Short mmCIF file of C-alpha atoms and ligand atoms in Angstrom, two decimals:
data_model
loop_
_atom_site.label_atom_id
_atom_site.label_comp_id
_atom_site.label_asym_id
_atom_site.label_seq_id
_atom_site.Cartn_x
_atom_site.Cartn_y
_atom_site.Cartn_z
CA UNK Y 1 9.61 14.12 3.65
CA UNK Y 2 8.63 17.92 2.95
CA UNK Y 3 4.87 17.26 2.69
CA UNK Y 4 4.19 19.99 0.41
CA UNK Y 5 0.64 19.24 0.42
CA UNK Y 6 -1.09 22.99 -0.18
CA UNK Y 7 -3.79 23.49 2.71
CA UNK Y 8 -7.63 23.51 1.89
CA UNK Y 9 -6.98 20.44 0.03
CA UNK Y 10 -10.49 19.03 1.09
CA UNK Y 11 -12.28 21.48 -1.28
CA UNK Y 12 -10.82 19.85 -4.43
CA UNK Y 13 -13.29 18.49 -6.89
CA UNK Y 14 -12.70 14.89 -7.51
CA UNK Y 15 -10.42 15.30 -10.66
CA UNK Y 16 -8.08 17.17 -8.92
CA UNK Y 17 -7.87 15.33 -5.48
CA UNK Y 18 -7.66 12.15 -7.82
CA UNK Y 19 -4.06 13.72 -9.48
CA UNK Y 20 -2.74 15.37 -6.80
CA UNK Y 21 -4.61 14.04 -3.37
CA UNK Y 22 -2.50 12.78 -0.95
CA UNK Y 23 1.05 13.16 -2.28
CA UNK Y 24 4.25 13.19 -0.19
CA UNK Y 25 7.17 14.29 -1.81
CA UNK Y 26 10.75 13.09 -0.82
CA UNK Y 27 13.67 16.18 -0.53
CA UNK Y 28 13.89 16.03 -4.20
CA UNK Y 29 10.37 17.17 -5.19
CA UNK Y 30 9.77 14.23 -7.25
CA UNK Y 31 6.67 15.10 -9.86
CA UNK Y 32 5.71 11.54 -10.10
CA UNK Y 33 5.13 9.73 -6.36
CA UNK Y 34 7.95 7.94 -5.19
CA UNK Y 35 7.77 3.89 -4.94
CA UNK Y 36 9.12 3.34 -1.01
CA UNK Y 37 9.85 -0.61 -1.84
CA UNK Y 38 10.94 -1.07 1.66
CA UNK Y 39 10.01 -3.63 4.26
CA UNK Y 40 10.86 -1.53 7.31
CA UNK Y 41 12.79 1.77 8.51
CA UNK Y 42 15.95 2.83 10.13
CA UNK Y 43 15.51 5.41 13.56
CA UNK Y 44 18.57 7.75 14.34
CA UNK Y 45 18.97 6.40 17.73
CA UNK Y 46 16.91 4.11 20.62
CA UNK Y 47 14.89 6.89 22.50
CA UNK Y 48 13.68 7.72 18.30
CA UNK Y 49 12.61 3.86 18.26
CA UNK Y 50 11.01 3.48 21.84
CA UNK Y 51 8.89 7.12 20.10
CA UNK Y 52 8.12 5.40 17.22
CA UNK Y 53 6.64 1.93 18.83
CA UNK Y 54 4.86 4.14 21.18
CA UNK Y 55 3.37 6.43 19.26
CA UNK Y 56 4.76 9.31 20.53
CA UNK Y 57 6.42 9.99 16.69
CA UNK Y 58 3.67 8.84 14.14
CA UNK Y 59 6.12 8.02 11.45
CA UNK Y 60 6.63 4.81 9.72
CA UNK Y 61 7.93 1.24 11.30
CA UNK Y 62 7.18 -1.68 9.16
CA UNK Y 63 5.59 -1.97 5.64
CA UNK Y 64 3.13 -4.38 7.11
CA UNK Y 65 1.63 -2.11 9.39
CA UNK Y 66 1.82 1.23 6.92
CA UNK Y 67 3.85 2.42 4.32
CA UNK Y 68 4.39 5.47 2.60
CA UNK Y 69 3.56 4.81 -0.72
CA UNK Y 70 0.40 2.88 0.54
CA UNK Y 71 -0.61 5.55 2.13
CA UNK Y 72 -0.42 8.54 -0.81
CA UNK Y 73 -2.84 5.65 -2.18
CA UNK Y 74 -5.31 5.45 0.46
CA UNK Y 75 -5.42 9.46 1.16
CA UNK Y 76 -6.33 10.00 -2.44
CA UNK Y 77 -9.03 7.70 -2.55
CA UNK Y 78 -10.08 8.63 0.86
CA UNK Y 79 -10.69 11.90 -0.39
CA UNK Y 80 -12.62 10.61 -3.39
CA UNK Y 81 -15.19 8.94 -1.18
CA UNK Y 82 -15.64 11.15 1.24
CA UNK Y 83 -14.25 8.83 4.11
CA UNK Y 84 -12.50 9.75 6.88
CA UNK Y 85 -10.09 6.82 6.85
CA UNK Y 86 -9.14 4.13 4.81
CA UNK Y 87 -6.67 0.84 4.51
CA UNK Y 88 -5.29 -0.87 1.47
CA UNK Y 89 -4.90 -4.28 0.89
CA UNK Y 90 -3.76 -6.60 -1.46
CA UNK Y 91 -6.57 -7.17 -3.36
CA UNK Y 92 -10.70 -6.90 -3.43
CA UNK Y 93 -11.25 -10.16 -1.52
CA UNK Y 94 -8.45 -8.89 1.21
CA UNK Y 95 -10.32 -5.90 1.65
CA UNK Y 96 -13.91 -7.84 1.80
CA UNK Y 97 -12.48 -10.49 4.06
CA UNK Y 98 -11.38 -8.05 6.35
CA UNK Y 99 -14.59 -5.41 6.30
CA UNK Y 100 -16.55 -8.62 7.85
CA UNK Y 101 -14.03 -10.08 9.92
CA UNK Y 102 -13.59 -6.55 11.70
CA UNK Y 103 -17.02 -6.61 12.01
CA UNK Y 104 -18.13 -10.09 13.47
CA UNK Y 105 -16.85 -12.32 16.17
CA UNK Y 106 -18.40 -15.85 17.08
CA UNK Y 107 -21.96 -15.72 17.88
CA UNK Y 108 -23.01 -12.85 15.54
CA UNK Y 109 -24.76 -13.06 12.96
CA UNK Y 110 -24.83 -11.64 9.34
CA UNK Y 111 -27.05 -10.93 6.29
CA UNK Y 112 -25.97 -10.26 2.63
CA UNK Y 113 -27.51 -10.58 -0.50
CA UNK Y 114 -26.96 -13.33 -2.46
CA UNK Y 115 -26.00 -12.12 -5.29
CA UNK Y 116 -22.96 -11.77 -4.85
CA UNK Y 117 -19.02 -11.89 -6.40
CA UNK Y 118 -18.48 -15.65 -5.98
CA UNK Y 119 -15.50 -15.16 -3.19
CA UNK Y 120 -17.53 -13.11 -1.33
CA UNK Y 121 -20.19 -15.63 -0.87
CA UNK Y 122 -17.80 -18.39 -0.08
CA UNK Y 123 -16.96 -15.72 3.21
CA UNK Y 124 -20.60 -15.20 3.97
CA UNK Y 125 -21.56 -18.96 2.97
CA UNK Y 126 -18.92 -20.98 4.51
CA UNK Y 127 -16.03 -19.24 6.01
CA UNK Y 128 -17.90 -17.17 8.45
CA UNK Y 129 -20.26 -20.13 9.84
CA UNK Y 130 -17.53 -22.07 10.50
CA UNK Y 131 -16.02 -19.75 12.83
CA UNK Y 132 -19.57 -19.40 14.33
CA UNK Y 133 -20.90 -16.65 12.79
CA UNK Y 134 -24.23 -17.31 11.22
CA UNK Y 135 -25.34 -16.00 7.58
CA UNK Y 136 -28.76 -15.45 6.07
CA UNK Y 137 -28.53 -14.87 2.32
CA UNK Y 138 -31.98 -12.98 1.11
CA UNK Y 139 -32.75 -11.53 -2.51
CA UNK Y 140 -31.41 -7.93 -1.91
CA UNK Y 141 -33.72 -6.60 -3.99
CA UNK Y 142 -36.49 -6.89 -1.83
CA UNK Y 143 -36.11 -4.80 1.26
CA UNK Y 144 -38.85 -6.88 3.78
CA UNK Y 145 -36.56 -9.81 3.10
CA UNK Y 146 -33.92 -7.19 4.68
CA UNK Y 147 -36.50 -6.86 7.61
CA UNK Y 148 -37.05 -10.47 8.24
CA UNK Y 149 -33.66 -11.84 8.64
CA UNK Y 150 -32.63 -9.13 10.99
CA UNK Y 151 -32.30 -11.17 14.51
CA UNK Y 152 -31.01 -9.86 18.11
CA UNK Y 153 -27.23 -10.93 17.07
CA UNK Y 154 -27.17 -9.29 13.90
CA UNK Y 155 -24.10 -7.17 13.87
CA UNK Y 156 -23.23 -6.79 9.80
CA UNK Y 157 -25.20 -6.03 6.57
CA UNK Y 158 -23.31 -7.06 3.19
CA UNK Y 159 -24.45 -6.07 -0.28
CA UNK Y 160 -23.17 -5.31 -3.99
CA UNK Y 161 -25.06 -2.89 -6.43
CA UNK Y 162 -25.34 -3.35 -9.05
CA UNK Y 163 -25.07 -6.94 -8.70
CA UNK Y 164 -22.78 -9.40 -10.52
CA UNK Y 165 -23.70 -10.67 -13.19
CA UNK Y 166 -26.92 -9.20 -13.85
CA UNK Y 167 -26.79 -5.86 -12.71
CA UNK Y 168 -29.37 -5.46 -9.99
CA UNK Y 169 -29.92 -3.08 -8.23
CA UNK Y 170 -30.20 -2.91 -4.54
CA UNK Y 171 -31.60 -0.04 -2.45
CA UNK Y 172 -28.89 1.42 -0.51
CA UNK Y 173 -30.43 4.06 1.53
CA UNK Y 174 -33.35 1.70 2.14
CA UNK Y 175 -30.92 -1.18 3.61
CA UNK Y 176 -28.63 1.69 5.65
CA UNK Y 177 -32.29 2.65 7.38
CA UNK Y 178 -32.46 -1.08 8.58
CA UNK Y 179 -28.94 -1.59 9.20
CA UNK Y 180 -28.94 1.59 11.31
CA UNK Y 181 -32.27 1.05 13.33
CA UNK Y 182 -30.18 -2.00 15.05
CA UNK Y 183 -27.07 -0.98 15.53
CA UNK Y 184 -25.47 -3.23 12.63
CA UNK Y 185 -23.11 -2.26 10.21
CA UNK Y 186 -23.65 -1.82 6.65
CA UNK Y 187 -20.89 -3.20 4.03
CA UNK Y 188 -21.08 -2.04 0.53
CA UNK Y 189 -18.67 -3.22 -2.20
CA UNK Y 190 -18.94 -0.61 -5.07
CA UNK Y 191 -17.21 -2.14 -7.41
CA UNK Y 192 -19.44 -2.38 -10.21
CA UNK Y 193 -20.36 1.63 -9.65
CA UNK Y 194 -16.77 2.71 -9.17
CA UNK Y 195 -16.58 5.73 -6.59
CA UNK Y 196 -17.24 7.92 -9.40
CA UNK Y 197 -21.06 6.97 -9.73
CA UNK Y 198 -22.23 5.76 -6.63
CA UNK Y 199 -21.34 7.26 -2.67
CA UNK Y 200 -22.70 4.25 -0.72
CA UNK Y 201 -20.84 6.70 2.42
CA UNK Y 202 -23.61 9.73 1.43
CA UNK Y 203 -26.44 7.14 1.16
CA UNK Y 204 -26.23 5.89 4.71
CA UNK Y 205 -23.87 2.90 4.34
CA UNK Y 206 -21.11 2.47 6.84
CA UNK Y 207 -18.24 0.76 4.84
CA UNK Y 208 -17.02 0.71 1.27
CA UNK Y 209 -14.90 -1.97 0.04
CA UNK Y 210 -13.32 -1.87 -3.51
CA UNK Y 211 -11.59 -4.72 -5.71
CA UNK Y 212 -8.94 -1.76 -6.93
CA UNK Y 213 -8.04 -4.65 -9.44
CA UNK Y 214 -10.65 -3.46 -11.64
CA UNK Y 215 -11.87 0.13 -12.50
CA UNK Y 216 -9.55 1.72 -9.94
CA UNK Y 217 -6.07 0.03 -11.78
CA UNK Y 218 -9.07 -0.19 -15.13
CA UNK Y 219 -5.31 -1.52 -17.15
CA UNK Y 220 -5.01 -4.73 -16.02
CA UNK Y 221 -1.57 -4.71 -14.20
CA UNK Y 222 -2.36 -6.11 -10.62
CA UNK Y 223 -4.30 -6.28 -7.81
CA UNK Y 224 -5.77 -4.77 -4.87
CA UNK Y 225 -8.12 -3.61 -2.64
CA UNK Y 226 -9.14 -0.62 -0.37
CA UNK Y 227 -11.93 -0.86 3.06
CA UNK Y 228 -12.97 2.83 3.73
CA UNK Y 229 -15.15 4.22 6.31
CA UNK Y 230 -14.84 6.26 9.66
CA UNK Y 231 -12.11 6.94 11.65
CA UNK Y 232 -12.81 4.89 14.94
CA UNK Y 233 -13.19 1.81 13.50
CA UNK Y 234 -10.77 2.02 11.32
CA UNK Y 235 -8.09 2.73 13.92
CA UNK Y 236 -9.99 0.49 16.81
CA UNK Y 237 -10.59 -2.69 14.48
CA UNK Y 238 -9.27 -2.55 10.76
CA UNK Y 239 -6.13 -1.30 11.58
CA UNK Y 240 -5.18 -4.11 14.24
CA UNK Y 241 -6.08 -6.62 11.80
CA UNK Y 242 -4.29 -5.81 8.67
CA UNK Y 243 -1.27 -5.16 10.97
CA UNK Y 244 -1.44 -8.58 12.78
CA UNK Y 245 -2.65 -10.81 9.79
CA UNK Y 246 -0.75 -9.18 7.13
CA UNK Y 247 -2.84 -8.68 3.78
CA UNK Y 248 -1.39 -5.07 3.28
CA UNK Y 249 -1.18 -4.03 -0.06
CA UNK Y 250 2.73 -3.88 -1.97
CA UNK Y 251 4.32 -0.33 -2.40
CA UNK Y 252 4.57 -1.12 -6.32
CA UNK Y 253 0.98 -2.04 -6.11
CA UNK Y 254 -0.45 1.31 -4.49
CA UNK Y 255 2.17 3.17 -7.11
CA UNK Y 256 0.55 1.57 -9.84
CA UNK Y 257 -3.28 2.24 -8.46
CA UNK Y 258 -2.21 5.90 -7.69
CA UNK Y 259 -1.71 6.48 -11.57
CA UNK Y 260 -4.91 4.47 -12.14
CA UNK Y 261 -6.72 6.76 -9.63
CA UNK Y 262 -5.32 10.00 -11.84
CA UNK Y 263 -7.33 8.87 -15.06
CA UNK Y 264 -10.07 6.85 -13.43
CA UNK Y 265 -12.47 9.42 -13.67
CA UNK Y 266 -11.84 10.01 -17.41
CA UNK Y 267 -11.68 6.26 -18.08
CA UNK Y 268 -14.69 5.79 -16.45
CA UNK Y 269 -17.00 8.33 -18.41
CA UNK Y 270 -15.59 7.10 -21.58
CA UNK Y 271 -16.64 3.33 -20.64
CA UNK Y 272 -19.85 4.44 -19.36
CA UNK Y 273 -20.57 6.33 -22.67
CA UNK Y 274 -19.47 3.43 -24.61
CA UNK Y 275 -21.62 0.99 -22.66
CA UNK Y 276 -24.90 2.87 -23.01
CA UNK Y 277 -24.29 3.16 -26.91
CA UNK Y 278 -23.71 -0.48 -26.66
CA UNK Y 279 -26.84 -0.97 -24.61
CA UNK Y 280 -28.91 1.12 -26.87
CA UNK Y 281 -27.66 -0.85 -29.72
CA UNK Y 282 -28.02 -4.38 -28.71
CA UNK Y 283 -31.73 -3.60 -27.83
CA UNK Y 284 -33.08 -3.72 -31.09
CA UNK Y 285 -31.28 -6.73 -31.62
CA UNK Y 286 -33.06 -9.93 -32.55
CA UNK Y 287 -30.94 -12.42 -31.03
CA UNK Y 288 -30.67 -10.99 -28.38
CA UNK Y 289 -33.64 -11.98 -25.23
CA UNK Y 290 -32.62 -9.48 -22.62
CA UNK Y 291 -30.38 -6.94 -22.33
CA UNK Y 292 -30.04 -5.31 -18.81
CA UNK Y 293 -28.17 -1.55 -18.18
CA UNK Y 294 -28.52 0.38 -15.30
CA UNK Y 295 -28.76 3.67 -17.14
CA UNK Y 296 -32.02 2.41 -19.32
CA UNK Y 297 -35.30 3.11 -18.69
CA UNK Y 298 -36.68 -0.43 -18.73
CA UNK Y 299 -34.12 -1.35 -16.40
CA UNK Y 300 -36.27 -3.12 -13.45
CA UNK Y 301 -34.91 -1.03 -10.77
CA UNK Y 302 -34.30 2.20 -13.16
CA UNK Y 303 -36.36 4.05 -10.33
CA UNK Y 304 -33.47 3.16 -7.42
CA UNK Y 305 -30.66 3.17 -10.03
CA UNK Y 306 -31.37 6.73 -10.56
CA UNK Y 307 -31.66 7.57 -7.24
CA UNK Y 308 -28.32 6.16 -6.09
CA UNK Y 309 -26.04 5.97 -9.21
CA UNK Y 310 -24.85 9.00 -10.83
CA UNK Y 311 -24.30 7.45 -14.09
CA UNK Y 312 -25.21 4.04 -15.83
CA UNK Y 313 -21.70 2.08 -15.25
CA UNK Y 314 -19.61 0.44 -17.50
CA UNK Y 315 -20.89 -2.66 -17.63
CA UNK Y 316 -24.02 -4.63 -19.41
CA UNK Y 317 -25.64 -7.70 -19.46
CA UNK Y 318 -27.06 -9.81 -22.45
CA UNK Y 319 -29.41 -12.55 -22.34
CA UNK Y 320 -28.75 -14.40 -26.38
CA UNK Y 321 -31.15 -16.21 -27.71
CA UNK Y 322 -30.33 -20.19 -28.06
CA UNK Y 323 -28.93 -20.90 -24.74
CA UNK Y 324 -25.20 -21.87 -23.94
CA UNK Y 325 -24.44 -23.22 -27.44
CA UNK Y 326 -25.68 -19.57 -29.27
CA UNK Y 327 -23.81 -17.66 -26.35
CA UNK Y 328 -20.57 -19.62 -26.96
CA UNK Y 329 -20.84 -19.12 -30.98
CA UNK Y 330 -21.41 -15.58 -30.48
CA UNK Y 331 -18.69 -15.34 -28.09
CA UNK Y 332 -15.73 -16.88 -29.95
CA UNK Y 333 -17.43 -14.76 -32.91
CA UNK Y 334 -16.14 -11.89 -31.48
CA UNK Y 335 -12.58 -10.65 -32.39
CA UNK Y 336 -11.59 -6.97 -30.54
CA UNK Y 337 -13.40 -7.99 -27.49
CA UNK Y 338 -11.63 -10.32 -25.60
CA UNK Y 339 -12.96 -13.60 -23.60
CA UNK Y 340 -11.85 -12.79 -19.18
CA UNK Y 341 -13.37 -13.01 -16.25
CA UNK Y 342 -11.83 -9.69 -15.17
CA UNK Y 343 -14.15 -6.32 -15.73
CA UNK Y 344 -13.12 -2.52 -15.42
CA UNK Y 345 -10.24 -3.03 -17.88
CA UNK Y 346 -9.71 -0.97 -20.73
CA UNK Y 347 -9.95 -3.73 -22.98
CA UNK Y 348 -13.21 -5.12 -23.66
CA UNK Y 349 -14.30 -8.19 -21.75
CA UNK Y 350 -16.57 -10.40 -21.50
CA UNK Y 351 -17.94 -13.68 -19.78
CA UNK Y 352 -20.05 -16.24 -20.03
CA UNK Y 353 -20.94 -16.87 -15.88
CA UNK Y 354 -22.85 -20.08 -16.25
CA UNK Y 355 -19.61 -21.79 -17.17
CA UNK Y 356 -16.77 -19.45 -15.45
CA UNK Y 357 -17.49 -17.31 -12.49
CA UNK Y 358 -21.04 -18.49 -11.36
CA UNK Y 359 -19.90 -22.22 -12.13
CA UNK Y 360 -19.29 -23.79 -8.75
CA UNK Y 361 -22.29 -22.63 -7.45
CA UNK Y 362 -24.68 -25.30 -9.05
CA UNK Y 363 -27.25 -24.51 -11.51
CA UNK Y 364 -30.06 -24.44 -8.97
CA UNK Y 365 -28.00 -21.02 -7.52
CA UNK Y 366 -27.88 -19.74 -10.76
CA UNK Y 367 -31.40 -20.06 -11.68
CA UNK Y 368 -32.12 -18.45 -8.42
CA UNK Y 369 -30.24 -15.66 -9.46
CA UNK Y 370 -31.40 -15.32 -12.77
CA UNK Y 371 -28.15 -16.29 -14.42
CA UNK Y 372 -29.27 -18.45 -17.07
CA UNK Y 373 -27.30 -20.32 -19.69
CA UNK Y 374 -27.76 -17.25 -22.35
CA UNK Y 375 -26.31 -14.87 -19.78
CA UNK Y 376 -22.98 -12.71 -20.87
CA UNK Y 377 -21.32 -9.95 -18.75
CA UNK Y 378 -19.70 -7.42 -20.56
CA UNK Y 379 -17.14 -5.01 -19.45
CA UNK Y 380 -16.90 -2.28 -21.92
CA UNK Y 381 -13.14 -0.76 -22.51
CA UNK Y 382 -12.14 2.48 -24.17
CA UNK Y 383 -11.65 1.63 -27.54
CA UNK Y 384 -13.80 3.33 -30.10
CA UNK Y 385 -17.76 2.19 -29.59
CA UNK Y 386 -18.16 1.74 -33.14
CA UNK Y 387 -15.35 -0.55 -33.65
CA UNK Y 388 -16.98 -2.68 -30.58
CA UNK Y 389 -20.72 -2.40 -32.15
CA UNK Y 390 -19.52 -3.60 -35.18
CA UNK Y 391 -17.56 -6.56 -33.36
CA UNK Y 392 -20.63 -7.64 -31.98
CA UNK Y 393 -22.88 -7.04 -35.14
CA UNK Y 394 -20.27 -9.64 -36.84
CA UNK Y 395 -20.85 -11.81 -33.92
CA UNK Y 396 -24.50 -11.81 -33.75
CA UNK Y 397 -24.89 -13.01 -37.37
CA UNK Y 398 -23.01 -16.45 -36.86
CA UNK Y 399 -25.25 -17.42 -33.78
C1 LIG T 1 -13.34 -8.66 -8.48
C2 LIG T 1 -14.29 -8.42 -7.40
C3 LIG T 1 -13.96 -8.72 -6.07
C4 LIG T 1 -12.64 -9.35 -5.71
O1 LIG T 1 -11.54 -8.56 -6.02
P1 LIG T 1 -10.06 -9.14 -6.31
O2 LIG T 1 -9.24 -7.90 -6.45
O3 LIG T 1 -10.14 -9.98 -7.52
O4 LIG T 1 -9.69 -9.93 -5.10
C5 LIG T 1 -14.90 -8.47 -5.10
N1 LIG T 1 -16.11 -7.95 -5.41
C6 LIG T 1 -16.46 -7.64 -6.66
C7 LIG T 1 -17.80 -7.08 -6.94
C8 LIG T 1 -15.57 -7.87 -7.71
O5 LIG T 1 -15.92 -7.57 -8.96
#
């Protein structure tokens, strides 16, 4: 390992820590990083093993504790965020999982908003209380509900902005004040933002999670996941976990991710373009009730969004007119963009949550979360936005 790393590395902007942040390069300078598909590693004698276990030599000793390809993955995206420390995993709900179960043991409490990425409410819902931690779900939107479910015990803070599916926003630096006035810590899976748009670290939070699956792979190839946040607890609590329990992320995994993370940031403007043609478009559309985009002015949080996001996202929401029956017509209408539940992907997606990812959790959830029957999420890929507008203008006129 010759580490060629030049010094002062820290100073890069983002596009260049994003291609060349992190890299280790074996004795034969490799341009491209090197896949280390290994499970463990070989020491030149018994005194370089007894060094290794106890720390003495900080090298490598088992894939599920650290690997080297893993890590070229988290150092680049460490340096995206601005975080001192960070662990991979093997996917988004690995890396959720353990952000709260580092965080929490049996009599603590937590608070998240509900809207939430199903999985992630299942943890906060029913996994955690059954291990005896206690959950309050509150509308995250409104920051006195924040207030009032804050009790002695409280120990974590969980939120996603913008929300899925309906893209709400949620104050960060609002929710960081509360977390940090009692000691708590704040969770923030960024997902829907990507790290190019939105710093939950800079507005106060205390953790970032990612589901790498989507923007930071954005190709659709596999998954993963990424917890980031300061060194301590990281070392102290994250690290003891994922080393014990196992959800590390693969070698191939992070080598895939790592070329994701060299394009992301071009990807990710390109999207975000896209969407907020798409978004412009679709408002002057009769069939269409609502359409909701965090980089519009008629947004109903366009005063936070702007605040804390740097850009609009890549993703929309559309309320058609007619219910579940227009929705699905207009949906298998469409021909370039594709019907998946996935999102970040430079294909075009979309979903109907009613009757995919918001099914299981009963229509009275849904209505409390504004995800009516009408409701599509759409992911917007990097193919041409004309092609895409005139997709959906084909679309619209068979509802
Ligand atoms: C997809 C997603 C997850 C879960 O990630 P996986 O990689 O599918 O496990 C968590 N949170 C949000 C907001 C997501 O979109």
């Amino acid at each position: 390992m010759t580490g060629n790393n030049k010094t002062g590395e820290n100073n890069w902007r983002p596009a260049t820590a994003l291609v060349h942040g992190g890299t280790t390069r074996s004795p034969f300078g490799e341009t491209s990083e090197t896949i280390y598909l290994t499970q463990g590693f070989t020491y030149s004698g018994a005194e370089a093993a007894e060094a290794r276990f106890n720390g003495e030599d900080p090298g490598y000793v088992y894939s599920r504790y650290a690997n080297p390809t893993v890590s070229m993955f988290e150092n680049r995206i460490k340096m995206l965020e601005g975080a001192e420390a960070a662990r991979a995993t093997a996917s988004g709900m690995a890396a959720v999982n353990l952000a709260l179960m580092a965080s929490v043991k049996a009599g603590d409490h937590i608070i998240a908003a509900k809207a939430l990425f199903g999985s992630c409410r299942y943890i906060c819902e029913t996994l955690l209380p059954r291990f005896g931690v206690e959950s309050t779900l509150i509308d995250g939107t409104d920051i006195d509900q924040w207030k009032a479910a804050v009790k002695p015990n409280t120990k974590a803070l969980f939120l996603e902005s913008p929300t899925n599916p309906t893209l709400e926003i949620i104050d960060i630096a609002a929710v960081a004040e509360i977390s940090k006035s009692i000691g708590a810590r704040l969770i923030v899976d960024n997902v829907f933002a990507t790290p190019m748009y939105q710093s939950p670290l800079q507005l106060g939070a205390d953790v970032v999670v990612y589901s790498a699956t989507k923007h930071i792979d954005g190709q659709g190839r596999c998954l993963g996941g990424v917890v980031l946040s300061d060194e301590e607890w990281i070392t102290e609590e994250v690290m003891p976990f994922v080393k014990h329990t196992g959800p590390h992320m693969s070698p191939f995994s992070a080598w895939v991710l790592l070329k994701g993370l060299e394009t992301l940031p071009l990807r990710v403007a390109q999207q975000t373009s896209s969407a907020s043609k798409i978004a412009d478009f679709l408002v002057g559309q009769p069939k269409v009730a609502r359409l909701i985009y965090p980089g519009r002015d008629d947004h109903p949080q366009a005063d936070v969004a702007k605040r804390q996001m740097r850009a609009g996202s890549t993703m929309l929401a559309l309320e058609i007119e007619g219910g579940k029956e227009a929705a699905f017509r207009f949906v298998n209408a469409l021909e370039l963009i594709k019907i998946s539940n996935n999102l970040g992907d430079a294909k075009s997606l979309i979903t109907h949550p009613a009757t995919t990812t918001h099914q299981s959790i009963g229509e009275e959830a849904r209505a409390e979360l504004g995800i009516s029957d009408g409701i599509l999420r759409f992911s917007v890929g990097l193919e041409d936005p004309q092609d895409l507008i005139e997709d959906i203008e084909k679309a619209l006129s068979v509802i």
